[in-house]
PDB file of C-alpha atoms in Angstrom:
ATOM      1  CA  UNK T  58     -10.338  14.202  -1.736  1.00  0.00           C
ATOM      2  CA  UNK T  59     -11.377  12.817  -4.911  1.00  0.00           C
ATOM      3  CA  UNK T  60     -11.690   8.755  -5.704  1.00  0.00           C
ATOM      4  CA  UNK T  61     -10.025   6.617  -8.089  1.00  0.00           C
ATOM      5  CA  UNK T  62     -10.829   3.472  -9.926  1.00  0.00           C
ATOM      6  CA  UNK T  63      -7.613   1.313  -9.378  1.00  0.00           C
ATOM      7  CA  UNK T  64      -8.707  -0.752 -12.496  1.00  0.00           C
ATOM      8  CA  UNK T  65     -11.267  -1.934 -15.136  1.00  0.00           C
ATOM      9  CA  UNK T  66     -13.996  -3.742 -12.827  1.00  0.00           C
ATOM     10  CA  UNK T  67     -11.881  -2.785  -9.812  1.00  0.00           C
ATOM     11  CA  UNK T  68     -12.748  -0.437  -6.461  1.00  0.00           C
ATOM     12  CA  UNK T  69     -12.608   2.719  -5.814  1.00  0.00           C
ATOM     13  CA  UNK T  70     -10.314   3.709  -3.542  1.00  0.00           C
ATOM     14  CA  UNK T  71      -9.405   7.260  -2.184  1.00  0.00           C
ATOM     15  CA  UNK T  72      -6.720   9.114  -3.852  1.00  0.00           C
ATOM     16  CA  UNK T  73      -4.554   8.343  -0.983  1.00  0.00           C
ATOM     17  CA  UNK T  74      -4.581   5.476   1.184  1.00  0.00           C
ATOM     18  CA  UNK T  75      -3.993   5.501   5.126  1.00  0.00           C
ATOM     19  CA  UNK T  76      -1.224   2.328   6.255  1.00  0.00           C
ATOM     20  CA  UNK T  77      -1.520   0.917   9.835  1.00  0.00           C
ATOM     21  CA  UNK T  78       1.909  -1.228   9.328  1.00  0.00           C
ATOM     22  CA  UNK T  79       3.053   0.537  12.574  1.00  0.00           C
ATOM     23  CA  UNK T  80      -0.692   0.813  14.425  1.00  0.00           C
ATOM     24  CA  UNK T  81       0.617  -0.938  17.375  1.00  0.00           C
ATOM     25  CA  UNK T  82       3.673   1.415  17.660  1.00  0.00           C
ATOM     26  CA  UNK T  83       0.808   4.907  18.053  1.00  0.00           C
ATOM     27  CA  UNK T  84       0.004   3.708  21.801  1.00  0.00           C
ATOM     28  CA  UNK T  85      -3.280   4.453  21.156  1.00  0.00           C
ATOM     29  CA  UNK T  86      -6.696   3.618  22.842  1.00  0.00           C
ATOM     30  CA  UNK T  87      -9.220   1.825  21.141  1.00  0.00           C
ATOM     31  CA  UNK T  88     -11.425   5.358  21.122  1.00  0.00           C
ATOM     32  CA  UNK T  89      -8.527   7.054  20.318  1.00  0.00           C
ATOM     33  CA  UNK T  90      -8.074   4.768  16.751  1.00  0.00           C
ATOM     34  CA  UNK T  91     -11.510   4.991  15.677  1.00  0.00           C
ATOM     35  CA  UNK T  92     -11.169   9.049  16.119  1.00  0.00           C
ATOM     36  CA  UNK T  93      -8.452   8.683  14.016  1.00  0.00           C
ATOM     37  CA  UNK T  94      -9.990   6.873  11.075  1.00  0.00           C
ATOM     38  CA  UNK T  95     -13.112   9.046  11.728  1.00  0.00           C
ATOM     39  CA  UNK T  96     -10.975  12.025  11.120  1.00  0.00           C
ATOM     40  CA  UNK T  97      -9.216  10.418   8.067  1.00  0.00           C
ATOM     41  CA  UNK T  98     -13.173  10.154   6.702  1.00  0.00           C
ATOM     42  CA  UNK T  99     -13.941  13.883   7.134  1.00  0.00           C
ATOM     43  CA  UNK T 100     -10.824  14.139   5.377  1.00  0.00           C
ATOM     44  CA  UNK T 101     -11.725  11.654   2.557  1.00  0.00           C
ATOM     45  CA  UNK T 102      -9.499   9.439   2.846  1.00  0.00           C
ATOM     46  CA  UNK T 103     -11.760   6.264   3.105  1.00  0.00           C
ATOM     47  CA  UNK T 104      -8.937   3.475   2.124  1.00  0.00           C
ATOM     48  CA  UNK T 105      -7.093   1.485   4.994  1.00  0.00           C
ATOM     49  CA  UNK T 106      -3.991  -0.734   4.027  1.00  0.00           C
ATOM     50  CA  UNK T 107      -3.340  -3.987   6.355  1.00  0.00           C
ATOM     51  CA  UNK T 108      -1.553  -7.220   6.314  1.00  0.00           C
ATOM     52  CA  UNK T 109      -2.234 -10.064   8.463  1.00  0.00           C
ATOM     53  CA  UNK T 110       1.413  -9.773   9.862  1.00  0.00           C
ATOM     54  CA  UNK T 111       1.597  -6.599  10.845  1.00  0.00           C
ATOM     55  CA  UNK T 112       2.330  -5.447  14.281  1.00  0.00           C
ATOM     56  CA  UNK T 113       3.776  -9.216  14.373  1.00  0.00           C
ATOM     57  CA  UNK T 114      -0.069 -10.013  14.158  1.00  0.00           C
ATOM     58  CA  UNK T 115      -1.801  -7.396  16.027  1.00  0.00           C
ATOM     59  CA  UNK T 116      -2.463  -4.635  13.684  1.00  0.00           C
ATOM     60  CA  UNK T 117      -5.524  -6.083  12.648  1.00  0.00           C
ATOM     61  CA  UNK T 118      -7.008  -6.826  16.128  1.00  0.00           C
ATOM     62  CA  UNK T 119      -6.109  -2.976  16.981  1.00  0.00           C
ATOM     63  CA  UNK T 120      -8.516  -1.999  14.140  1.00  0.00           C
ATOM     64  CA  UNK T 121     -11.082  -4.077  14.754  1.00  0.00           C
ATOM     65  CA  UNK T 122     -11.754  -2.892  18.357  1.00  0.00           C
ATOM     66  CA  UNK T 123     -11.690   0.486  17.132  1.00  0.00           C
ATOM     67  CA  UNK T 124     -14.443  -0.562  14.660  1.00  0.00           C
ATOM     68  CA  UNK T 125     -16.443  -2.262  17.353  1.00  0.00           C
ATOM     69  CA  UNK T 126     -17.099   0.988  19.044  1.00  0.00           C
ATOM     70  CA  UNK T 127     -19.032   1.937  15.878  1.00  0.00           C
ATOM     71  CA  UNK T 128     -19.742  -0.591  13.501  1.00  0.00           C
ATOM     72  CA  UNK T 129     -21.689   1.855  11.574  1.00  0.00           C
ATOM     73  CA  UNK T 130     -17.847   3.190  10.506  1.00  0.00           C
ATOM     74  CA  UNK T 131     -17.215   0.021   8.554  1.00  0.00           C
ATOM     75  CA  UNK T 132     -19.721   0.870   5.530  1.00  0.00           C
ATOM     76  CA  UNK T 133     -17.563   4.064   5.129  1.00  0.00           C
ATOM     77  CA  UNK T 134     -14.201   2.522   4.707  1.00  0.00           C
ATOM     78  CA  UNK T 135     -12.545   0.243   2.148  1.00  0.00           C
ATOM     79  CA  UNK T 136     -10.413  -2.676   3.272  1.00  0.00           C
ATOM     80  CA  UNK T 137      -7.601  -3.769   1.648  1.00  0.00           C
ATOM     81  CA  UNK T 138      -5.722  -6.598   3.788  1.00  0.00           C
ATOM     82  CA  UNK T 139      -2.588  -9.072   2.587  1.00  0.00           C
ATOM     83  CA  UNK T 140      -1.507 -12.824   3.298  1.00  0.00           C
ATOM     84  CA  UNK T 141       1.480 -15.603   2.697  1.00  0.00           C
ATOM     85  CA  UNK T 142       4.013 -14.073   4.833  1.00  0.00           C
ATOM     86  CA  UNK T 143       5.026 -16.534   7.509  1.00  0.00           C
ATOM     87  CA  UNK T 144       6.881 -14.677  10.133  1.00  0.00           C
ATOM     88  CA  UNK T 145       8.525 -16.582  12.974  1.00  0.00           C
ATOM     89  CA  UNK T 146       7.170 -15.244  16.574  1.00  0.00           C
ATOM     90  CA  UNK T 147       7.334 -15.811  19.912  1.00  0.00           C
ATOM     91  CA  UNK T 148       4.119 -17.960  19.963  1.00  0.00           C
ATOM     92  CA  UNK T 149       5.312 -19.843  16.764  1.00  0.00           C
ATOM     93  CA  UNK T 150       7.832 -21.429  18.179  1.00  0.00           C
ATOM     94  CA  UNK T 151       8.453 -24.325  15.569  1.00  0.00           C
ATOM     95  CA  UNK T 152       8.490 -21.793  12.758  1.00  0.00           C
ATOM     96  CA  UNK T 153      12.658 -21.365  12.012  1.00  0.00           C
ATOM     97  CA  UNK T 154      12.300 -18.955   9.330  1.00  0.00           C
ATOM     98  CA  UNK T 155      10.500 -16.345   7.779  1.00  0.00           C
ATOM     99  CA  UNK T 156       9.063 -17.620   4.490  1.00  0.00           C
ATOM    100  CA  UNK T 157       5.957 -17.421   2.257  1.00  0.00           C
ATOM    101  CA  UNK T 158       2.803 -19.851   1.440  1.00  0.00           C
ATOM    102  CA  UNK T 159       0.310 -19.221  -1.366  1.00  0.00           C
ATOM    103  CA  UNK T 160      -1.047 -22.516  -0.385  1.00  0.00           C
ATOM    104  CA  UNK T 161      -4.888 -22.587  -0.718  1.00  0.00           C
ATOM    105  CA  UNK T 162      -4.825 -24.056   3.218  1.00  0.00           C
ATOM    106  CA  UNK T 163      -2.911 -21.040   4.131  1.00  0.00           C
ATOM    107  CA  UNK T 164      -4.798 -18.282   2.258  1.00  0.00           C
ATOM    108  CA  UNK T 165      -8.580 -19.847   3.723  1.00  0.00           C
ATOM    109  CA  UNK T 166      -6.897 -19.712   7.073  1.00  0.00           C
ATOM    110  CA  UNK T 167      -5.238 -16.546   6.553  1.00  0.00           C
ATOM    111  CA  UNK T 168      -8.551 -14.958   5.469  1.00  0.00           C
ATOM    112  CA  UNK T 169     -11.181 -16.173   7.919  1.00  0.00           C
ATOM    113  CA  UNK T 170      -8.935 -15.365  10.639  1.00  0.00           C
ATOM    114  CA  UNK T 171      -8.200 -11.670   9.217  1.00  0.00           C
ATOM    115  CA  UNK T 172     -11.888 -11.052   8.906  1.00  0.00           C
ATOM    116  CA  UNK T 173     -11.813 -12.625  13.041  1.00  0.00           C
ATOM    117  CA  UNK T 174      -9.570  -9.683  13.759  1.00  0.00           C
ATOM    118  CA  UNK T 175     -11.003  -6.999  11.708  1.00  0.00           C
ATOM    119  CA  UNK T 176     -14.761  -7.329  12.901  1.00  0.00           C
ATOM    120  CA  UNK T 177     -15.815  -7.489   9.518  1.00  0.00           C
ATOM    121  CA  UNK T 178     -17.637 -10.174   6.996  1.00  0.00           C
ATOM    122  CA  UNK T 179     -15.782  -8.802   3.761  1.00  0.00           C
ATOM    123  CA  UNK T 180     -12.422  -8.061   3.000  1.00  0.00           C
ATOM    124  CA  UNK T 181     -12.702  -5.272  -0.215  1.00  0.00           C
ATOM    125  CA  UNK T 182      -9.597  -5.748  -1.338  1.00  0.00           C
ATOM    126  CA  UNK T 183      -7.178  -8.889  -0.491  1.00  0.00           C
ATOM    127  CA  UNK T 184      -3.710  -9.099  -1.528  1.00  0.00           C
ATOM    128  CA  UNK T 185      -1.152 -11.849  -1.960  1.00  0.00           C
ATOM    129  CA  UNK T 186       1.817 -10.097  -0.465  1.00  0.00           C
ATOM    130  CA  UNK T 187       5.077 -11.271  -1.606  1.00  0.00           C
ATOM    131  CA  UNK T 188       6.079 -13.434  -4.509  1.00  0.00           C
ATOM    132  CA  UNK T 189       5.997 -16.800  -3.822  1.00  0.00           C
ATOM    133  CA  UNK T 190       8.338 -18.746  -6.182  1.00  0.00           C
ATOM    134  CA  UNK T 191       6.767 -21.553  -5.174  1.00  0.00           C
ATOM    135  CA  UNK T 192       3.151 -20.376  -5.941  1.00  0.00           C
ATOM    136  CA  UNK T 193       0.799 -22.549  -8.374  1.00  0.00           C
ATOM    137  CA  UNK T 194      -1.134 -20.180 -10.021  1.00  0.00           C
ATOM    138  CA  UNK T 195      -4.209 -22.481 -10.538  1.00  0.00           C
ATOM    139  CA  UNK T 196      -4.075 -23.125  -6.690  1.00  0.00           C
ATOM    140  CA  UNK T 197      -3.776 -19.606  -5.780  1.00  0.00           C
ATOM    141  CA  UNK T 198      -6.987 -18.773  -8.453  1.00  0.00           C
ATOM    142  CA  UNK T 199      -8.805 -21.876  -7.151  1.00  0.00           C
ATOM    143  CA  UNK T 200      -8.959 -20.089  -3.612  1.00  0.00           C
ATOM    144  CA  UNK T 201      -9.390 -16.611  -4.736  1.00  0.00           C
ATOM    145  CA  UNK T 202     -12.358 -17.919  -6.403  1.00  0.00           C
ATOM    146  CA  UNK T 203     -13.284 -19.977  -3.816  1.00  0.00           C
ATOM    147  CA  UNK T 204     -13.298 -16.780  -1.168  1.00  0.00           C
ATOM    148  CA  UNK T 205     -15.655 -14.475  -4.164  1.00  0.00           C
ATOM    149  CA  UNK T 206     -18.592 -17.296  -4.161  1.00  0.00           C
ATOM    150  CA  UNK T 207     -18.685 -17.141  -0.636  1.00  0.00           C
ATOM    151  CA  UNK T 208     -18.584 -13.320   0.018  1.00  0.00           C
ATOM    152  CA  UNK T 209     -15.598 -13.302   2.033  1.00  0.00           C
ATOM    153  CA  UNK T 210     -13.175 -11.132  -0.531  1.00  0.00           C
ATOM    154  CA  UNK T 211     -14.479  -8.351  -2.946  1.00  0.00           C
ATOM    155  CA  UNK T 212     -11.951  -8.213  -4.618  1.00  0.00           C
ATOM    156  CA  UNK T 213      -8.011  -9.666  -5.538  1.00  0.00           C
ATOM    157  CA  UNK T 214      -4.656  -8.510  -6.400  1.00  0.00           C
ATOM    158  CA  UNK T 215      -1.452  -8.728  -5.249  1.00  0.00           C
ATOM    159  CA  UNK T 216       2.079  -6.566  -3.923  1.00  0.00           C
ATOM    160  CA  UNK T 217       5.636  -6.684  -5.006  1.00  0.00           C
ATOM    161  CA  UNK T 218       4.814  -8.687  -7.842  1.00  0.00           C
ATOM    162  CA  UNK T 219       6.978  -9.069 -11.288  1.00  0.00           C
ATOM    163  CA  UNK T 220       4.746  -8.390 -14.494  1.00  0.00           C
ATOM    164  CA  UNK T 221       4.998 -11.899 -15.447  1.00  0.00           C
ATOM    165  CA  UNK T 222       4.009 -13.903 -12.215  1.00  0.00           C
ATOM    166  CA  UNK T 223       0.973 -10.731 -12.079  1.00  0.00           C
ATOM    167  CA  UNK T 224       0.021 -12.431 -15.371  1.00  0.00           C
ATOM    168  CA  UNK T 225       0.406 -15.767 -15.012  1.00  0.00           C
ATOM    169  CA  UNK T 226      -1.754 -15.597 -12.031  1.00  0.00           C
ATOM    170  CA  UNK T 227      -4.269 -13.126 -14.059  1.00  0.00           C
ATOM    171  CA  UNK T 228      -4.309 -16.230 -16.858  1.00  0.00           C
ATOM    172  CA  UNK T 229      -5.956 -18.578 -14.338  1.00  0.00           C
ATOM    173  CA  UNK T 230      -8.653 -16.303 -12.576  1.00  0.00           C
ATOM    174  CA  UNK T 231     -12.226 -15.755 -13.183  1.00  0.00           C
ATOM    175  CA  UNK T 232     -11.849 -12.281 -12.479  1.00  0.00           C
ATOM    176  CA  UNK T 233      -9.364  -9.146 -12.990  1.00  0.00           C
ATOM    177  CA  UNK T 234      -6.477  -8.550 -10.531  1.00  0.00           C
ATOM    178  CA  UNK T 235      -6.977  -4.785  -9.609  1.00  0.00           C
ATOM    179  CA  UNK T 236      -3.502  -3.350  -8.371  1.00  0.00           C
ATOM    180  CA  UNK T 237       0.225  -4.762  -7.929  1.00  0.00           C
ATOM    181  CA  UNK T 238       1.215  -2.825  -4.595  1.00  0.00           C
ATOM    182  CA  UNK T 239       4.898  -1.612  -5.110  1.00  0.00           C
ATOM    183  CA  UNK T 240       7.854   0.438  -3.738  1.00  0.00           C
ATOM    184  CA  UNK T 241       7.945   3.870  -4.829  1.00  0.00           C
ATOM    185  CA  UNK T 242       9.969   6.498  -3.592  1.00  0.00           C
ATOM    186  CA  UNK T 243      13.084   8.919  -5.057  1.00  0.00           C
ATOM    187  CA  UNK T 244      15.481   6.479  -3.184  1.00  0.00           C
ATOM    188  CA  UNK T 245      14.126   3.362  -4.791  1.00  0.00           C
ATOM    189  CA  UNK T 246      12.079   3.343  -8.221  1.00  0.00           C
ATOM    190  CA  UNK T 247      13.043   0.777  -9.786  1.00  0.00           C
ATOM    191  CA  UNK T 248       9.226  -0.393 -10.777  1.00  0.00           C
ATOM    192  CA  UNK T 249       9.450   2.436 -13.123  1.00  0.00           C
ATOM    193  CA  UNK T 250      12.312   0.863 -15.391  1.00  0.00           C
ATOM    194  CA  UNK T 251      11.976  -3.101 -15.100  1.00  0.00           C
ATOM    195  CA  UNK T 252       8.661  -2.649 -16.500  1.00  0.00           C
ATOM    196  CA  UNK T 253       5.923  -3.011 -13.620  1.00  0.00           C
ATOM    197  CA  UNK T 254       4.842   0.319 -13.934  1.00  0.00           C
ATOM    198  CA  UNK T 255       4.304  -0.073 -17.493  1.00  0.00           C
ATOM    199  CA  UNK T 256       2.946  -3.268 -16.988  1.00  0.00           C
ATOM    200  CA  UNK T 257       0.301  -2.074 -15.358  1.00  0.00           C
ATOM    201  CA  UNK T 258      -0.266   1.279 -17.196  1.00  0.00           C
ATOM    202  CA  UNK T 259      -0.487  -1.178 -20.049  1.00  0.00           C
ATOM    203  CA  UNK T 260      -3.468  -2.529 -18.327  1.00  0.00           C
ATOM    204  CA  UNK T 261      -5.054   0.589 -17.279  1.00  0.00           C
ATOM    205  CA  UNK T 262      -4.468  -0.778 -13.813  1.00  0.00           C
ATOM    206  CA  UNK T 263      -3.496   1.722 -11.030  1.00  0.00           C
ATOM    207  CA  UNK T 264      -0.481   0.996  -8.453  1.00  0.00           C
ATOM    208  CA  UNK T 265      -0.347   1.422  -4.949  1.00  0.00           C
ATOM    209  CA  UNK T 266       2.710   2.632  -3.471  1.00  0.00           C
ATOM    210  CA  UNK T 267       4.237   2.214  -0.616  1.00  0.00           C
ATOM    211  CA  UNK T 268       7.180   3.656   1.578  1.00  0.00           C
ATOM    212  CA  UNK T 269       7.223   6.520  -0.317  1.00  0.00           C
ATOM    213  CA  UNK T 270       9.275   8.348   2.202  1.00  0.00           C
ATOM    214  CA  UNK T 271      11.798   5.377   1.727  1.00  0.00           C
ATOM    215  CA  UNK T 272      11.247   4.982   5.813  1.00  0.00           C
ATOM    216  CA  UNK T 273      12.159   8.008   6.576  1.00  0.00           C
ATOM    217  CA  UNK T 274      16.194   7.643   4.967  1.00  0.00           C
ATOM    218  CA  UNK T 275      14.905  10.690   2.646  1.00  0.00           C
ATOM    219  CA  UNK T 276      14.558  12.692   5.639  1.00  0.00           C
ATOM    220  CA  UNK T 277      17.858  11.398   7.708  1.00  0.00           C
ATOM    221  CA  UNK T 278      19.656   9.071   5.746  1.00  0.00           C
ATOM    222  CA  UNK T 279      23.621   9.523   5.588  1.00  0.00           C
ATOM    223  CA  UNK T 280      24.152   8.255   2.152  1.00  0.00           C
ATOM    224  CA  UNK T 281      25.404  10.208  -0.763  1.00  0.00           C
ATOM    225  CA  UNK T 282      22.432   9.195  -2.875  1.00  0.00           C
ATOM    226  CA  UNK T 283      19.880  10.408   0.563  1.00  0.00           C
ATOM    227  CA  UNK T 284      21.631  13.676   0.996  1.00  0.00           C
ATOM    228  CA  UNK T 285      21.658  14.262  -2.946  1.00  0.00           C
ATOM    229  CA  UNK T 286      18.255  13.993  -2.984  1.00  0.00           C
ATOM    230  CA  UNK T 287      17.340  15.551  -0.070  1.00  0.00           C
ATOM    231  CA  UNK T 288      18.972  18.650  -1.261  1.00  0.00           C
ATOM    232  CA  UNK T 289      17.140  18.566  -4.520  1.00  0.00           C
ATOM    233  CA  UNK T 290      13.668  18.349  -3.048  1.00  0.00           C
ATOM    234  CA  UNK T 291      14.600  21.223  -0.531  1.00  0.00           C
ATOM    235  CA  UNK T 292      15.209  23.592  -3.657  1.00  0.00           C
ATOM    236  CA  UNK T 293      12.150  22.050  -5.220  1.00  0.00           C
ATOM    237  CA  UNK T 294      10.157  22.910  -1.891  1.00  0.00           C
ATOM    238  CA  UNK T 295      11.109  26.606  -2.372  1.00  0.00           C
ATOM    239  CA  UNK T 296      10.021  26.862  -5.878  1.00  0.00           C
ATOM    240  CA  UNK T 297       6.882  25.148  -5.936  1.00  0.00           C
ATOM    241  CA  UNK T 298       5.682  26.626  -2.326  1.00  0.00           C
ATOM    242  CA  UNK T 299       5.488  22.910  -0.044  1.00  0.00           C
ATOM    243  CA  UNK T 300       5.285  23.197   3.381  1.00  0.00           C
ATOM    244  CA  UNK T 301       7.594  19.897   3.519  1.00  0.00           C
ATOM    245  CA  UNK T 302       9.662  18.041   1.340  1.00  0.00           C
ATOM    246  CA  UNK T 303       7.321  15.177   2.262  1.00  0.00           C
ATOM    247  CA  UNK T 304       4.609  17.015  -0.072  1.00  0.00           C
ATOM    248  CA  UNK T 305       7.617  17.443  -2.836  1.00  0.00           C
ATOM    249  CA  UNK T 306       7.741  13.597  -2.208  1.00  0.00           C
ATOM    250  CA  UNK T 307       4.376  12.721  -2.966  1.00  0.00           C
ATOM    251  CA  UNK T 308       3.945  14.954  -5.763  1.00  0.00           C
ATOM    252  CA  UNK T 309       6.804  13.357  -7.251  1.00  0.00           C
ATOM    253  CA  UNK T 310       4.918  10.007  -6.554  1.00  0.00           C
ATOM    254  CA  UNK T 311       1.905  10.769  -8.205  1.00  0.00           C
ATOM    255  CA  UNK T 312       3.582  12.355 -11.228  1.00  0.00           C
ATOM    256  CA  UNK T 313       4.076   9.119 -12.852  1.00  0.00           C
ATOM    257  CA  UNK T 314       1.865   7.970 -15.441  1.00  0.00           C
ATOM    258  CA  UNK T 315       0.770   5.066 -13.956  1.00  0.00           C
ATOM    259  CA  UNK T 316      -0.901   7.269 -11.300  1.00  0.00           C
ATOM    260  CA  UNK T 317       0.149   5.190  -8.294  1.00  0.00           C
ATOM    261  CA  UNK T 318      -1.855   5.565  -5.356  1.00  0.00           C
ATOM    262  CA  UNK T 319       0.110   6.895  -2.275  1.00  0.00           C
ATOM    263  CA  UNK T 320       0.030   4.732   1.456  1.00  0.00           C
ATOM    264  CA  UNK T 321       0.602   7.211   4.170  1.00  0.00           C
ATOM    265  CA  UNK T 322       1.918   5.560   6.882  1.00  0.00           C
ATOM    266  CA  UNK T 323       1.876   8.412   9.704  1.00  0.00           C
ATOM    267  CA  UNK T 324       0.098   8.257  13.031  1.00  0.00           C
ATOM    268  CA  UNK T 325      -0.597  11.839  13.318  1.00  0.00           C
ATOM    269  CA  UNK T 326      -3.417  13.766  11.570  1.00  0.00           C
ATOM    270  CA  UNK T 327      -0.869  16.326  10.956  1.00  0.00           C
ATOM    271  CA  UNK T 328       1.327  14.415   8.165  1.00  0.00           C
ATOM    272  CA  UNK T 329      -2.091  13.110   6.833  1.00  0.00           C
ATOM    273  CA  UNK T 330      -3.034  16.547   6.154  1.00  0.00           C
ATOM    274  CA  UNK T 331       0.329  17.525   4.569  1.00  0.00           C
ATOM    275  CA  UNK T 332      -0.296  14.673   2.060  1.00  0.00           C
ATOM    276  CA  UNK T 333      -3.397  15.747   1.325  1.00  0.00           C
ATOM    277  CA  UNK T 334      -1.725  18.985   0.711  1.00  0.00           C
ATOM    278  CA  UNK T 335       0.285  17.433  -1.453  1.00  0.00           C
ATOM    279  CA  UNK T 336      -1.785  16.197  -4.182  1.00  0.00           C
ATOM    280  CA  UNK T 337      -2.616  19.849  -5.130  1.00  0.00           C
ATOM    281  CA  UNK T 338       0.933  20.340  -6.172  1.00  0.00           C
ATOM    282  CA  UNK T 339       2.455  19.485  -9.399  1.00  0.00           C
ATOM    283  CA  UNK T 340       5.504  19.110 -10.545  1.00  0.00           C
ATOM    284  CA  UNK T 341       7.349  20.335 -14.138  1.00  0.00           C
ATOM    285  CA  UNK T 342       9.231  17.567 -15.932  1.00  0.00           C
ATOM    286  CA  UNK T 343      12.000  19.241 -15.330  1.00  0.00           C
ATOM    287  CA  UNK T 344      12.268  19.437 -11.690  1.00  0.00           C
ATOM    288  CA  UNK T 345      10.670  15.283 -12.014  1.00  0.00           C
ATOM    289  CA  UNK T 346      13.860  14.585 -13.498  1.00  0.00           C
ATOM    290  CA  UNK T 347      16.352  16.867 -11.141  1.00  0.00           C
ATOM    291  CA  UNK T 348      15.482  13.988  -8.460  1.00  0.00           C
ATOM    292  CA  UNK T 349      15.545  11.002 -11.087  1.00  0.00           C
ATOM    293  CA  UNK T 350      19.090  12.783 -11.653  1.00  0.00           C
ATOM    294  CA  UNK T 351      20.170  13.255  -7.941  1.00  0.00           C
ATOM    295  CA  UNK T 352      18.930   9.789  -7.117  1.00  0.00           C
ATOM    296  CA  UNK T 353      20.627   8.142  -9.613  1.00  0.00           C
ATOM    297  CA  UNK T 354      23.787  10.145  -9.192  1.00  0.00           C
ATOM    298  CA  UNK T 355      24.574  10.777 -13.176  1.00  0.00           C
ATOM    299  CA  UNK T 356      22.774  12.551 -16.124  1.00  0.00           C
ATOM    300  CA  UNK T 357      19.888  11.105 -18.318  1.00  0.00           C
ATOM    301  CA  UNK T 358      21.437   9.076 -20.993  1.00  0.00           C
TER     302      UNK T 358
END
């Protein structure tokens, strides 16, 4: 599997990214985790996608014993983590709502506890991971800065960001923001016509994407607009010789020419391998637009 530089100055990343949003859902051992990211390696797919909140908190611990079997694993993996989400848990009991905080307080703390549960010194890529409407962008740039100097974060961007809050916070830092991590997936595209995806082609920065599978609806959802496209992509499946329409999924994904960067967010080796699979296959126009049309439920104006 070949890399890819997500942006001018930026990583390189893997041309598709492994998730561990549900980690604590596999019910695996701590050997049993690092096998799997040692398999993901031989497979070439170095890039792992966290958040401080997943797993309600315990994603990143679950990692980080799996990399304390083998530390010699970490200098063959990039890191990409995300903060500001404030989720309300059982041992937050004064928090009454979900909310976010791009507070510079919140991000230090957010970090240095992250890098606690990780076993690691540097996070490669760190991610502000919702919109904050109340974010101050010189706050926000201030910290990121802050975290650089002291070789705690490699790098900075951000997820599920509009193009103008991704460049008002660009206009106050020292150094580029390389990705905006988006939803992308036939259910849901809607970064590819309010102008994110062009935002960032604009800037020669690469996407990530994530749910790409729409959470599985593609595959089982009851809606008109699920079973419209799931049809589509098992006719596309025949012609183009997938093993899954997961692989039509993904090809679909990467057709864009923003060249978004795919999360897989599967806990068995299998489905990793089908993705991989996937990135072989191409797509014409054509049969790109038979599941813009299906999705959409109408013709192209």
């Amino acid at each position: 599997m070949k890399k890819v530089v997500m942006a001018p100055e930026g990583p390189e990343f893997s041309e598709l990214v492994q998730g561990y949003w549900r980690l604590s859902d596999w019910n695996m051992t701590a050997q049993e985790r690092l096998t799997f990211l040692k398999q993901h390696i031989e497979l070439g797919i170095t890039t792992v996608d966290h958040a401080d909140i997943y797993g309600g908190y315990q994603c990143e611990a679950l990692f980080g014993e799996a990399l304390a079997i083998d530390p010699s694993v970490r200098d063959k993996i990039e890191i990409i983590t995300k903060c500001d989400i404030n989720l309300c848990t059982a041992d937050l009991p004064n928090r009454k709502i979900n909310h976010y905080d791009t507070s510079k307080e919140h991000i230090l703390n957010s970090v240095n506890n992250s890098l606690s549960r990780l076993n690691i010194n540097e996070i490669d890529v760190l991610l502000i991971h919702r919109l904050d409407i109340l974010m101050n962008a010189d706050e926000v740039a201030d910290t990121f800065n802050q975290l650089q100097k002291e070789g705690k974060v490699k790098h900075v961007g951000v997820s599920n960001f509009t193009p103008s809050h991704f460049d008002l916070l660009q206009s106050r830092l020292d150094k580029p923001l390389v990705t905006n991590q988006v939803e992308i997936n036939p259910l849901n595209f809607d970064v590819a016509h309010d102008g994110t995806l062009d935002h960032l082609q604009m800037n020669r920065i690469k996407p990530m994407a994530w749910s790409c599978l729409a959470g599985g609806d593609i595959f089982s959802g009851t809606s008109e607009q699920a079973i419209r496209v799931r049809h589509v992509l098992e006719e596309i499946k025949e012609e183009i010789g997938a093993d899954s329409i997961d692989q039509v999924i993904y090809a679909w994904v990467a057709k864009l020419p923003s060249n978004p960067v795919p999360i897989i967010g599967s806990g068995k080796i299998e489905r990793v391998q089908s993705a991989i699979k996937a990135m072989s296959l191409a797509l014409t126009r054509e049969q790109w637009y038979r599941v813009w049309v299906e999705s959409k439920g109408h013709g192209v104006p």
